[in-house]
Amino acid sequence: MMLLPMLASGVHAAPPLINIGSEPLTAACRTATSAAGARMAGTSLLLAAPAASSGSVALPGATPPDAAPPSGSAVSPGPAAHGAAASSAPLGDLLNATLDASDSGGHFERIRLPAVGSASPGVALWDAGNILTGAPGRAPVPEPGARRLYTAIVQADGRLAGIPFTWPALSAAQQAMLDQAPAPHTASDGLGERRVAYLRGDRSDEGTLFRRRSSVLGDSINSMPVLVGPPSGAVLDASYTAFRERNKARRPMIYLGANDGMLHGFDAVSGIERYAYLPDALMPALNRLPGPGYVHRAYVDGPAISDDVVIAGTWRTVLVSAMGGGAQGLFALDVTDPEALNEASALWEFTDRDDPMMGNLTTLPQIAKVRTSHGDEAASYRYFAVASSGLNNYASDGHSSRNGKGALFLLALDKPRDAPWKLNANYYRWTTPISDSTLANGLSAPALTFDRDDALSYAYAGDLQGNLWRFDFAGWPSVAVQALFAARDADGRRQPIAQRPMLAYATGGGYMVLFGTGVLFDRTDLSAGGFVTQSFYGIHDSLSVPMDVVAGRRQLTERVLDASSANLFNLSGAEIAPGSKGWYLDFLQSSRTGERSIGSGVLAGGAVVFNTLLPGTDKCDASRSRTYVLNALTGLPEGRSTASIDPAAPIVGLLQPMYPTMLALVPQSSSLSAPDPTGQVVVTKNYAVANVSAGEVAVAGAVKVRLRSGRLSWREVANWRELHEAIK
């Protein structure tokens, strides 16, 4: 990462700042001569088809009559997988964002994928960028003046009033920002109203006052599509049952943040934009977007999440989105009724202006129910957005923490729009100390655990100085914050944790906390001069009182990789001995190859599945990857996994030609055992291990999972099939 020196007020230096890239960092560099139409990969989401107990589940569909015709793009399912994955079951649909390398014009397609192992290409059902932009002889849908675009006027204390994104509705301060000429000119040029028209999609000033666009839609790099269909929770509550019934036929929507300043809401069937929100926090930078000299930057460039929550006694569906490198903070929307999305849909924005400990969120926020009652009191609950402080909260921007500490935030989703933010009333914050002020710092996304009432019990998060933190919510609103472990290589150097940990139930009680180390924030992180040893860890938290701190590697069991071939590794190690507090493995020769773990993996029963990044020989070369399927409790190869290139080998370090933008376990089949004497049954599920890269889905192999009842790392979606039916 590029480290930018900075001094806080006083005599102590703040930690170095992190330069957060807004380009596709694992692809080859864009060049000054990139041809128009040349595409670069952005974000993606695989909507896996539901598993079938026999046969396959089809997802038929046709191009909607009011959508653009297929763009001609296609995807390949990659090489056929051996074993359980080599079936006729479909992969599902791919939501795939790309950008034009010449001008950052965005495209967002829904692609119907063929069955696993099929040689047939996928079919693009729609491209939201094409629909929104139009073409000769085909008007954009919707027309610029008819788009449902909204923003908000946010007061200094956090009070918010939603408004249409039109020139007359903007406040005087917002109009002044949009009237300002972008750098290097800073004076007002009076073009604010025309800039608003440009951002709404009007193209009449392109090529004269403003830059030309190949697409009205902006690009999406680090954001993440979110599908919101009919309510899908399994809450055993009469009020929720009624909520599900009322909304069982609501329009399925796909929400996506983009670097045009908006979070867009697209109809999942037609690809037509139905709504978009422009956060007020991004208003100071919107004047740059139309400029002829525009240099690509982040806007709504962070991931989002959606869930059903209770607000003022009523069930609602909310969406919470980070802004990545665009602004320091996040925002929340009420998306319960897609037909009524309007200026009242914005619930709140929370930025470093509200609390200087908030930084740039590049990782996924969470939504959680928290028990707010005490002891023998009648149980009462409140719903919160849960987010880390992210990166650069010590940046000297007028709202700086200056000390480099991390923080975990809980932001009440029921805060009234006209209420100010107030610490320990409608938001809560707990800090983590910094270990070394000479190193960059930032808290990663938290992994959450829940009790039998689905209320938050623990949160685990890592930081860029290698510390793994546990937050214990048993004494709410007092929360115990403790360091469980510090990741260091064999030479004692700190290893950064930038991903959200994964949690599995541990034998004998407690949790196994699983995570890898390494970062990728900008292209300087791909330079060989900065390669160091990176690792993957399984740390056991026994939940003992007092906390059983893991002192270091000497208390862990080592796993050793060796290269059986260039494409697949062997993994060995001793049995977990009594007294061992987990396991670790160092990626093979990672100080030379640059191999690292920058994104969270997936848990499936007792297996942990993850990808690593392998930089190219030059920082502008496309990156490769390796896929691992390990036993979560032991760190040894998962014997129920099968590599696509060798049906007799487990998936350990399987080389992939490109770094995937997404890893998914795609259900292929499932079966139930006969009940045992206690009445329990075992569910056997077969999954294809699918990697999404540059619009292609490659099957790395298969994994078989056997499950009993219980839940930790996922929520059972009660109406999964109905959800897929709704988006056909």
XYZ file of C-alpha atoms in Angstrom:
728
model
C 0.000 0.000 0.000
C 1.200 3.507 -0.716
C 2.028 5.172 2.593
C 1.558 8.919 2.694
C 3.350 10.631 5.577
C 1.195 12.886 7.709
C 1.532 14.725 10.994
C -1.286 15.115 13.485
C -1.505 18.258 15.549
C 1.060 18.195 18.307
C 4.405 16.475 18.264
C 3.397 12.867 17.546
C 3.184 11.504 14.011
C -0.064 9.797 13.079
C 0.117 6.407 11.329
C 0.742 6.482 7.571
C -2.315 6.958 5.381
C -3.465 4.302 2.931
C -4.048 5.203 -0.711
C -7.318 3.432 -1.557
C -7.427 2.490 -5.229
C -10.631 2.848 -7.254
C -9.542 0.785 -10.280
C -9.756 -3.006 -10.836
C -6.440 -3.819 -9.123
C -6.224 -7.517 -10.020
C -6.636 -6.859 -13.758
C -3.999 -5.531 -16.130
C -3.504 -1.767 -15.937
C -5.629 0.445 -18.119
C -3.521 2.308 -20.711
C -3.774 5.762 -22.224
C -4.555 4.115 -25.568
C -7.299 1.807 -24.290
C -9.780 1.451 -27.124
C -13.403 2.435 -26.670
C -15.417 -0.694 -25.919
C -12.531 -2.544 -24.284
C -13.970 -3.890 -21.031
C -12.386 -4.279 -17.616
C -13.920 -6.452 -14.907
C -15.770 -4.884 -12.005
C -17.820 -6.413 -9.221
C -20.033 -9.491 -9.601
C -22.519 -11.683 -7.790
C -23.463 -15.272 -8.579
C -27.130 -16.046 -7.916
C -26.732 -19.780 -7.470
C -29.619 -22.004 -8.464
C -31.136 -23.876 -5.495
C -30.025 -27.447 -4.934
C -32.196 -30.242 -6.256
C -32.934 -33.421 -4.385
C -33.209 -35.156 -7.737
C -32.565 -33.921 -11.251
C -31.863 -30.247 -11.842
C -33.629 -26.951 -11.284
C -33.983 -24.827 -14.375
C -34.063 -21.039 -14.361
C -35.852 -20.292 -17.643
C -36.204 -16.719 -18.790
C -36.211 -14.478 -21.813
C -35.133 -10.950 -22.554
C -37.920 -8.697 -21.258
C -39.631 -6.763 -24.055
C -38.870 -3.366 -22.505
C -35.178 -4.086 -21.961
C -32.213 -3.692 -24.244
C -31.400 -6.649 -26.497
C -28.587 -8.940 -25.350
C -25.267 -7.190 -25.661
C -23.606 -10.231 -27.163
C -21.456 -10.877 -24.127
C -21.234 -14.440 -22.969
C -19.672 -16.342 -20.148
C -18.043 -19.713 -20.006
C -18.656 -22.073 -17.098
C -15.014 -23.072 -17.296
C -13.679 -26.606 -17.352
C -16.039 -29.370 -16.344
C -15.620 -30.478 -12.763
C -15.060 -34.073 -11.767
C -16.946 -35.973 -9.121
C -20.052 -34.553 -7.517
C -19.822 -31.238 -9.335
C -19.877 -32.811 -12.790
C -23.659 -32.848 -13.004
C -26.346 -31.267 -15.136
C -27.445 -28.889 -12.398
C -27.385 -25.202 -13.414
C -25.016 -22.663 -11.954
C -27.680 -19.967 -11.842
C -27.418 -16.342 -12.977
C -24.405 -14.028 -12.899
C -24.747 -10.330 -12.112
C -21.649 -8.881 -13.721
C -20.338 -5.301 -13.772
C -17.728 -4.125 -16.253
C -16.299 -0.759 -17.254
C -15.145 0.716 -20.514
C -11.368 1.053 -20.218
C -11.334 4.281 -22.222
C -13.755 6.375 -20.162
C -14.983 4.307 -17.155
C -18.468 3.934 -18.603
C -20.306 1.274 -16.636
C -22.207 -1.836 -17.678
C -24.154 -4.179 -15.435
C -25.485 -7.407 -16.903
C -27.604 -10.284 -15.748
C -26.357 -13.428 -17.467
C -28.109 -16.800 -17.531
C -25.442 -19.459 -17.021
C -25.490 -22.963 -18.498
C -25.176 -26.178 -16.524
C -21.873 -27.130 -14.928
C -19.606 -28.696 -17.548
C -21.675 -27.431 -20.484
C -19.822 -26.044 -23.493
C -22.669 -23.617 -24.194
C -22.048 -19.936 -23.463
C -24.166 -17.964 -21.070
C -26.819 -15.582 -22.385
C -27.034 -11.913 -21.346
C -30.639 -11.174 -20.362
C -30.101 -7.437 -19.936
C -27.471 -4.718 -19.531
C -28.610 -1.941 -17.194
C -25.987 0.420 -18.637
C -27.335 -0.024 -22.166
C -30.932 0.407 -21.000
C -30.130 3.592 -19.082
C -28.008 5.070 -21.890
C -30.149 4.221 -24.902
C -28.879 4.061 -28.482
C -29.725 5.518 -31.902
C -33.354 4.667 -32.470
C -33.860 3.506 -28.870
C -34.582 6.001 -26.119
C -33.044 5.535 -22.687
C -35.277 3.917 -20.088
C -36.178 5.823 -18.045
C -35.658 9.197 -19.730
C -33.312 11.529 -17.785
C -36.144 13.725 -16.545
C -38.189 10.734 -15.398
C -35.506 9.032 -13.338
C -36.372 8.622 -9.644
C -33.165 10.124 -8.258
C -32.977 11.336 -4.671
C -30.481 12.791 -2.245
C -30.722 14.390 1.199
C -29.959 17.578 3.041
C -27.979 16.494 6.084
C -27.381 18.893 8.957
C -24.095 19.065 10.861
C -25.607 17.077 13.741
C -26.885 14.258 11.483
C -30.515 15.318 11.000
C -31.623 14.359 7.498
C -34.338 15.424 5.081
C -34.654 13.529 1.806
C -35.193 15.497 -1.407
C -35.397 14.816 -5.154
C -32.091 15.214 -6.969
C -33.227 18.224 -8.973
C -31.718 21.689 -9.066
C -34.618 23.546 -7.374
C -34.789 21.009 -4.510
C -31.108 21.301 -3.552
C -30.046 23.468 -0.647
C -28.082 26.655 -1.280
C -24.944 24.931 0.027
C -25.413 21.976 -2.329
C -26.035 24.273 -5.273
C -22.847 26.164 -4.448
C -20.840 22.913 -4.490
C -22.223 21.964 -7.903
C -21.706 25.499 -9.244
C -18.004 25.216 -8.463
C -15.640 24.378 -11.307
C -13.545 21.267 -10.669
C -9.819 21.541 -9.988
C -7.562 23.127 -11.072
C -10.253 25.838 -11.282
C -12.107 26.487 -8.056
C -14.298 29.519 -8.739
C -18.025 29.307 -9.326
C -18.826 28.960 -13.036
C -22.626 28.898 -12.729
C -22.921 25.476 -14.401
C -24.413 23.671 -11.421
C -27.878 23.196 -12.916
C -26.368 21.766 -16.092
C -24.160 19.461 -14.009
C -27.260 18.126 -12.288
C -28.837 17.503 -15.707
C -25.665 15.684 -16.814
C -25.694 13.485 -13.718
C -29.357 12.696 -14.356
C -28.377 11.396 -17.797
C -28.854 14.419 -20.075
C -26.205 14.218 -22.825
C -26.789 17.514 -24.620
C -23.650 19.145 -23.145
C -21.331 16.177 -23.792
C -18.404 17.017 -26.023
C -18.715 20.755 -25.344
C -18.981 21.783 -21.711
C -18.664 18.271 -20.335
C -16.924 14.990 -21.115
C -18.427 12.331 -23.355
C -19.673 9.081 -21.822
C -20.032 5.696 -23.445
C -22.550 4.872 -20.724
C -24.672 7.009 -18.414
C -24.171 4.345 -15.736
C -20.976 4.627 -13.722
C -18.597 1.753 -13.105
C -18.815 -0.551 -10.068
C -15.478 -1.839 -8.778
C -15.531 -2.472 -5.026
C -19.269 -2.297 -4.402
C -21.363 -5.461 -4.392
C -24.778 -6.216 -5.925
C -27.526 -6.933 -3.393
C -30.650 -8.857 -4.378
C -33.753 -7.900 -2.373
C -36.783 -10.032 -3.144
C -39.762 -11.095 -1.029
C -38.977 -11.291 2.701
C -36.989 -14.451 3.281
C -36.244 -14.656 6.992
C -37.239 -17.581 9.191
C -38.409 -15.494 12.160
C -40.938 -17.375 14.316
C -43.129 -14.393 15.065
C -46.717 -13.652 14.068
C -45.897 -10.061 13.092
C -43.114 -11.232 10.793
C -45.356 -13.882 9.250
C -47.855 -11.140 8.431
C -45.031 -8.987 7.012
C -43.919 -11.843 4.767
C -47.460 -12.404 3.574
C -47.984 -8.714 2.737
C -44.766 -8.532 0.739
C -44.597 -11.995 -0.816
C -45.218 -10.597 -4.300
C -43.095 -7.457 -4.104
C -40.900 -6.579 -7.046
C -37.427 -8.144 -6.740
C -34.727 -5.486 -6.941
C -30.958 -5.461 -7.351
C -29.105 -2.605 -5.658
C -25.631 -1.596 -6.777
C -23.297 1.230 -5.793
C -21.481 2.940 -8.649
C -18.805 5.528 -9.236
C -21.323 7.953 -10.719
C -22.246 9.093 -7.202
C -25.297 6.831 -6.848
C -26.581 3.632 -5.351
C -28.907 2.304 -8.060
C -31.965 0.117 -7.645
C -32.644 -2.025 -10.734
C -35.647 -4.203 -11.473
C -34.202 -7.731 -11.203
C -36.307 -9.001 -14.127
C -35.997 -6.178 -16.654
C -32.789 -4.387 -15.589
C -34.606 -1.039 -15.623
C -33.531 1.476 -13.000
C -36.403 2.170 -10.577
C -34.570 4.315 -8.019
C -31.183 5.795 -7.152
C -29.791 7.591 -4.112
C -26.922 10.101 -4.133
C -25.455 10.404 -0.604
C -25.076 13.958 0.618
C -21.600 12.974 1.859
C -20.494 12.786 -1.797
C -21.953 16.155 -2.816
C -18.595 18.019 -2.565
C -17.117 15.741 -5.249
C -20.025 15.525 -7.717
C -18.829 18.591 -9.653
C -15.816 16.564 -10.834
C -17.807 13.885 -12.659
C -18.819 15.939 -15.751
C -15.437 17.648 -16.163
C -13.539 17.128 -19.436
C -10.392 16.474 -17.385
C -12.097 13.990 -15.056
C -9.722 11.591 -13.328
C -11.400 8.405 -12.145
C -12.205 8.326 -8.425
C -14.434 6.436 -6.025
C -17.981 7.475 -5.136
C -20.390 4.762 -3.884
C -17.591 2.214 -4.013
C -18.312 0.048 -0.963
C -20.385 -3.102 -0.390
C -23.971 -3.136 0.871
C -26.202 -5.497 2.837
C -29.964 -5.834 3.305
C -32.121 -7.427 5.997
C -35.529 -7.281 7.647
C -35.612 -5.323 10.914
C -38.099 -3.793 13.337
C -38.370 0.014 13.268
C -40.852 1.699 15.610
C -42.656 -1.592 16.146
C -43.040 -2.382 12.432
C -41.107 -4.807 10.247
C -39.206 -3.087 7.452
C -36.547 -4.086 4.920
C -33.449 -1.904 5.109
C -30.288 -1.611 3.072
C -27.012 -0.361 4.535
C -24.163 0.621 2.206
C -20.550 1.603 2.745
C -19.010 4.234 0.475
C -15.509 2.766 0.188
C -12.968 5.314 -0.944
C -15.730 7.742 -1.927
C -16.380 9.137 1.545
C -15.789 8.181 5.159
C -18.992 6.564 6.325
C -22.142 4.686 5.362
C -25.859 5.263 4.805
C -29.136 3.405 5.335
C -32.261 3.200 3.156
C -35.740 1.784 3.705
C -36.347 -0.464 0.667
C -39.456 -2.245 1.944
C -41.688 -1.200 -0.965
C -39.949 -0.871 -4.355
C -43.009 0.885 -5.778
C -42.769 3.673 -3.188
C -39.032 4.428 -3.134
C -38.741 8.198 -2.849
C -37.240 11.054 -0.816
C -38.480 9.396 2.394
C -36.497 6.206 1.704
C -33.250 7.639 3.101
C -33.062 6.815 6.821
C -29.689 8.319 7.724
C -26.105 8.978 6.767
C -23.260 8.539 9.243
C -19.822 9.960 8.451
C -16.656 11.222 10.119
C -18.502 14.501 10.577
C -20.755 12.674 13.063
C -17.853 10.876 14.750
C -14.188 11.443 13.820
C -13.396 7.774 14.507
C -15.271 6.795 11.327
C -13.062 6.100 8.307
C -13.376 4.729 4.776
C -15.377 1.498 4.831
C -14.180 -0.864 2.113
C -15.637 -3.976 3.752
C -19.177 -5.195 4.336
C -21.273 -3.655 7.123
C -23.554 -6.002 9.067
C -27.078 -5.795 10.501
C -27.798 -7.241 13.951
C -30.463 -7.501 16.611
C -29.149 -6.478 20.037
C -30.714 -7.296 23.404
C -31.017 -3.992 25.255
C -32.715 -5.295 28.412
C -30.820 -6.466 31.485
C -30.973 -9.432 33.827
C -34.520 -10.543 34.619
C -36.153 -7.676 32.740
C -38.551 -8.563 29.963
C -36.525 -9.054 26.803
C -36.294 -5.989 24.573
C -34.341 -5.652 21.355
C -33.113 -3.017 18.960
C -31.681 -3.362 15.452
C -28.357 -1.810 14.474
C -25.995 -1.483 11.547
C -22.640 -2.871 12.697
C -19.519 -1.451 11.060
C -15.855 -1.052 11.739
C -14.065 2.281 11.570
C -12.361 1.163 8.369
C -9.321 2.957 6.943
C -7.756 6.387 7.331
C -9.908 7.668 10.196
C -6.844 9.670 11.190
C -6.698 11.539 7.852
C -6.247 15.281 8.345
C -9.561 16.268 6.751
C -11.063 18.393 9.498
C -12.805 15.398 11.100
C -9.884 13.254 12.202
C -9.377 10.884 15.133
C -5.629 11.670 14.899
C -4.606 8.730 17.099
C -4.943 5.822 14.666
C -7.152 3.714 16.948
C -9.722 1.394 15.442
C -13.380 1.368 16.465
C -16.489 -0.775 16.190
C -19.751 1.127 15.645
C -23.366 0.172 16.233
C -25.742 2.603 14.502
C -29.433 2.424 15.395
C -31.621 1.717 12.386
C -34.580 3.267 14.186
C -33.003 6.717 14.537
C -35.633 9.227 13.397
C -34.567 11.262 10.381
C -35.000 14.513 12.288
C -32.978 13.353 15.315
C -29.292 14.238 15.724
C -26.677 11.533 16.210
C -25.903 11.101 19.899
C -23.240 8.788 21.306
C -24.614 6.123 23.679
C -28.171 6.972 22.684
C -28.643 6.148 18.990
C -25.106 5.058 18.207
C -22.404 3.269 20.181
C -18.652 2.988 19.714
C -15.857 0.903 21.237
C -12.207 1.549 20.406
C -9.191 -0.708 19.955
C -5.713 0.582 20.804
C -2.996 0.960 18.210
C 0.099 -1.217 18.589
C 2.604 0.714 16.467
C 2.069 4.321 15.357
C 4.644 3.903 12.563
C 2.395 1.399 10.774
C -0.886 2.030 8.978
C -3.918 0.881 10.913
C -7.595 0.183 10.359
C -10.171 -2.222 11.743
C -11.553 -4.853 9.368
C -15.180 -5.919 9.014
C -16.554 -7.803 12.010
C -17.817 -11.381 12.039
C -20.807 -11.773 14.343
C -22.226 -14.577 16.470
C -25.800 -14.782 17.722
C -27.536 -16.455 20.641
C -30.602 -18.683 20.490
C -32.835 -15.597 20.275
C -30.849 -14.392 17.256
C -29.382 -11.530 19.310
C -25.778 -10.410 18.949
C -23.390 -12.120 21.386
C -19.832 -11.624 20.065
C -18.046 -9.759 17.266
C -14.557 -10.613 15.988
C -12.486 -8.244 13.849
C -8.860 -7.940 12.794
C -6.763 -4.864 12.118
C -3.921 -3.923 9.796
C -1.381 -4.423 12.578
C -2.301 -8.110 12.875
C -4.432 -7.938 16.018
C -7.539 -10.100 16.306
C -10.118 -8.456 18.586
C -13.146 -9.901 20.365
C -16.128 -7.751 21.438
C -18.352 -9.359 24.091
C -21.918 -7.966 24.176
C -23.131 -9.915 27.222
C -23.027 -6.808 29.452
C -24.709 -4.343 27.048
C -24.272 -1.413 26.866
C -20.900 -2.177 28.449
C -18.919 -4.201 25.902
C -15.690 -5.988 26.779
C -12.990 -5.487 24.111
C -9.992 -7.818 24.243
C -7.155 -8.913 21.933
C -7.364 -12.656 21.309
C -4.264 -13.027 19.097
C -1.625 -11.083 17.150
C -0.620 -12.459 13.728
C 3.139 -12.407 13.173
C 5.365 -14.319 10.776
C 8.268 -16.512 11.885
C 10.511 -13.433 12.138
C 8.042 -11.561 14.349
C 6.772 -9.153 11.688
C 3.141 -8.138 12.011
C 0.788 -9.542 9.351
C -2.179 -7.324 8.391
C -5.727 -8.673 8.673
C -7.876 -6.834 6.127
C -10.704 -9.353 5.714
C -13.738 -10.283 7.771
C -12.947 -13.427 9.815
C -15.044 -16.585 9.489
C -16.428 -18.454 12.500
C -17.014 -22.179 12.976
C -18.114 -24.106 16.045
C -15.073 -25.642 17.750
C -14.845 -29.111 19.225
C -15.421 -28.887 22.962
C -17.050 -25.455 22.785
C -16.259 -21.949 21.635
C -15.422 -20.852 18.125
C -12.685 -21.409 15.585
C -11.833 -17.971 14.145
C -10.512 -18.326 10.590
C -8.734 -15.625 8.580
C -5.868 -14.941 6.217
C -3.365 -12.097 6.092
C -2.321 -9.636 3.403
C -3.619 -6.455 1.769
C -4.356 -5.004 -1.644
C -5.375 -1.338 -1.514
C -3.564 0.039 -4.563
C -1.104 -1.146 -7.213
C 1.961 -0.463 -5.083
C 0.882 -3.490 -3.018
C 1.567 -5.640 -6.096
C 5.257 -4.669 -6.321
C 7.713 -7.456 -5.512
C 9.729 -5.188 -3.246
C 6.989 -5.330 -0.637
C 6.403 -9.090 -0.596
C 6.535 -10.690 2.864
C 5.361 -13.984 4.323
C 1.576 -14.181 4.639
C -0.455 -16.891 6.329
C -3.836 -18.412 7.094
C -4.915 -19.041 10.696
C -7.459 -21.020 12.659
C -7.574 -19.572 16.209
C -9.626 -21.289 18.906
C -11.562 -19.022 21.258
C -12.755 -21.268 24.086
C -14.925 -18.464 25.554
C -13.320 -19.152 28.920
C -13.377 -16.508 31.660
C -10.941 -14.835 31.769
C -10.165 -14.938 28.052
C -7.637 -17.589 27.049
C -5.329 -15.374 24.996
C -3.326 -17.078 22.241
C 0.223 -15.896 22.917
C 1.680 -16.635 19.492
C 2.628 -19.285 16.963
C 4.199 -21.472 19.600
C 0.684 -22.269 20.845
C -0.557 -23.237 17.372
C -0.051 -26.375 15.281
C 1.850 -25.786 12.048
C 0.678 -26.963 8.621
C 3.227 -27.202 5.813
C 2.644 -26.760 2.084
C 4.851 -28.278 -0.604
C 4.435 -28.208 -4.356
C 3.364 -31.556 -5.781
C 3.037 -29.689 -9.087
C 2.800 -26.113 -10.275
C -0.987 -26.364 -10.211
C -1.680 -28.207 -6.945
C -0.046 -28.476 -3.509
C 0.373 -31.085 -0.805
C -0.476 -30.099 2.766
C 0.734 -31.958 5.825
C 0.964 -31.587 9.581
C 0.596 -33.356 12.899
C -2.644 -34.038 14.732
C -3.900 -31.164 16.867
C -2.276 -31.878 20.241
C -3.966 -31.281 23.608
C -3.286 -27.703 24.629
C -2.952 -26.470 21.047
C -5.008 -23.309 20.454
C -5.438 -23.704 16.728
C -3.385 -24.014 13.567
C -1.642 -21.953 10.915
C -0.059 -22.343 7.504
C 2.367 -20.045 5.702
C 1.636 -19.669 2.011
C 4.384 -21.366 0.035
C 7.305 -18.991 -0.614
C 4.940 -16.031 -0.284
C 7.843 -13.655 0.421
C 8.924 -14.423 -3.152
C 5.577 -14.996 -4.933
C 3.521 -12.370 -3.083
C 0.746 -14.868 -2.314
C -1.686 -13.464 0.235
C -5.305 -13.724 1.420
C -7.231 -10.470 0.875
C -10.864 -11.606 0.840
C -13.021 -13.689 3.124
C -13.785 -17.263 2.194
C -16.843 -19.459 2.604
C -17.720 -22.008 5.269
C -19.482 -25.237 4.325
C -20.045 -27.604 7.211
C -16.612 -28.410 8.528
C -14.748 -27.019 5.517
C -13.319 -23.564 4.893
C -12.960 -22.529 1.252
C -10.877 -19.514 0.248
C -8.822 -17.988 -2.553
C -5.449 -16.276 -2.411
C -3.952 -13.626 -4.663
C -0.777 -14.152 -6.710
C 0.495 -10.905 -8.286
C 1.859 -10.981 -11.815
C 5.525 -10.487 -12.631
C 4.820 -6.760 -12.917
C 2.355 -4.696 -10.912
C 0.428 -4.014 -14.127
C 0.079 -7.716 -15.008
C -3.176 -9.469 -14.243
C -3.082 -11.406 -10.968
C -3.608 -15.143 -10.589
C -5.034 -17.052 -7.664
C -5.005 -20.333 -5.735
C -8.055 -22.080 -4.260
C -7.927 -23.983 -0.949
C -10.502 -26.256 0.715
C -9.349 -27.153 4.235
C -10.829 -28.732 7.324
C -11.769 -25.712 9.440
C -10.896 -27.345 12.752
C -7.585 -29.000 11.825
C -6.229 -26.985 8.878
C -5.550 -30.241 7.005
C -6.916 -31.064 3.531
C -10.673 -31.578 3.417
C -11.010 -35.164 2.233
C -14.500 -34.551 0.861
C -13.216 -32.019 -1.708
C -12.220 -32.974 -5.232
C -10.018 -30.881 -7.534
C -11.233 -30.369 -11.095
C -7.838 -31.276 -12.557
C -7.373 -34.448 -10.489
C -10.394 -36.366 -9.183
C -8.173 -38.163 -6.661
C -6.754 -34.987 -5.105
C -8.278 -32.573 -2.594
C -8.353 -28.857 -3.435
C -5.158 -27.425 -1.933
C -3.547 -24.495 -3.746
C -5.319 -25.167 -7.048
C -3.907 -22.569 -9.464
C -6.434 -20.278 -11.179
C -5.550 -18.121 -14.216
C -7.247 -15.000 -12.787
C -8.027 -13.686 -9.322
C -11.777 -14.188 -8.773
C -14.006 -11.265 -7.919
C -16.255 -13.768 -6.147
C -16.101 -17.250 -4.647
C -19.314 -19.247 -4.342
C -20.432 -22.719 -3.383
C -23.134 -23.632 -5.896
C -25.558 -26.320 -4.700
C -25.760 -29.271 -7.068
C -27.783 -31.857 -5.148
C -28.896 -32.756 -1.648
C -30.270 -35.777 0.194
C -31.581 -36.669 3.670
C -30.583 -39.639 5.761
C -33.054 -41.747 7.721
C -33.596 -40.421 11.268
C -31.225 -41.752 13.900
C -32.515 -43.048 17.271
C -32.697 -39.457 18.573
C -34.728 -38.302 15.588
C -31.930 -36.289 13.960
C -31.232 -36.530 10.263
C -28.073 -35.793 8.281
C -28.314 -33.609 5.211
C -25.716 -34.341 2.526
C -25.146 -31.500 0.093
C -22.917 -31.514 -2.966
C -21.482 -28.173 -4.044
C -19.511 -26.958 -7.027
C -16.674 -24.632 -5.955
C -17.158 -21.756 -8.391
C -14.843 -18.800 -9.008
C -16.135 -15.739 -10.873
C -13.456 -13.881 -12.864
C -13.938 -11.262 -15.584
C -17.421 -12.470 -16.476
C -16.478 -16.141 -16.480
C -17.384 -18.807 -13.955
C -14.739 -21.513 -13.518
C -15.480 -24.598 -11.453
C -12.423 -25.427 -9.333
C -13.874 -28.705 -8.115
C -16.447 -30.072 -5.723
C -17.028 -30.441 -2.007
C -19.454 -32.687 -0.161
C -20.917 -31.402 3.089
C -22.795 -33.293 5.782
C -24.827 -31.128 8.167
C -27.025 -31.555 11.200
C -29.388 -28.928 12.531
C -27.898 -25.649 13.781
C -26.603 -22.395 12.398
C -23.642 -20.102 12.838
C -22.287 -18.776 9.577
C -25.393 -18.518 7.467
C -29.114 -17.941 7.712
C -31.496 -20.490 6.254
C -33.566 -18.745 3.608
C -37.052 -20.120 4.098
C -38.345 -19.220 0.628
C -35.220 -19.625 -1.504
C -37.069 -21.240 -4.390
C -39.803 -18.587 -4.315
C -37.108 -15.891 -4.463
C -35.642 -17.442 -7.606
C -39.075 -17.809 -9.140
C -39.701 -14.111 -8.500
C -36.645 -12.930 -10.429
C -37.203 -14.984 -13.570
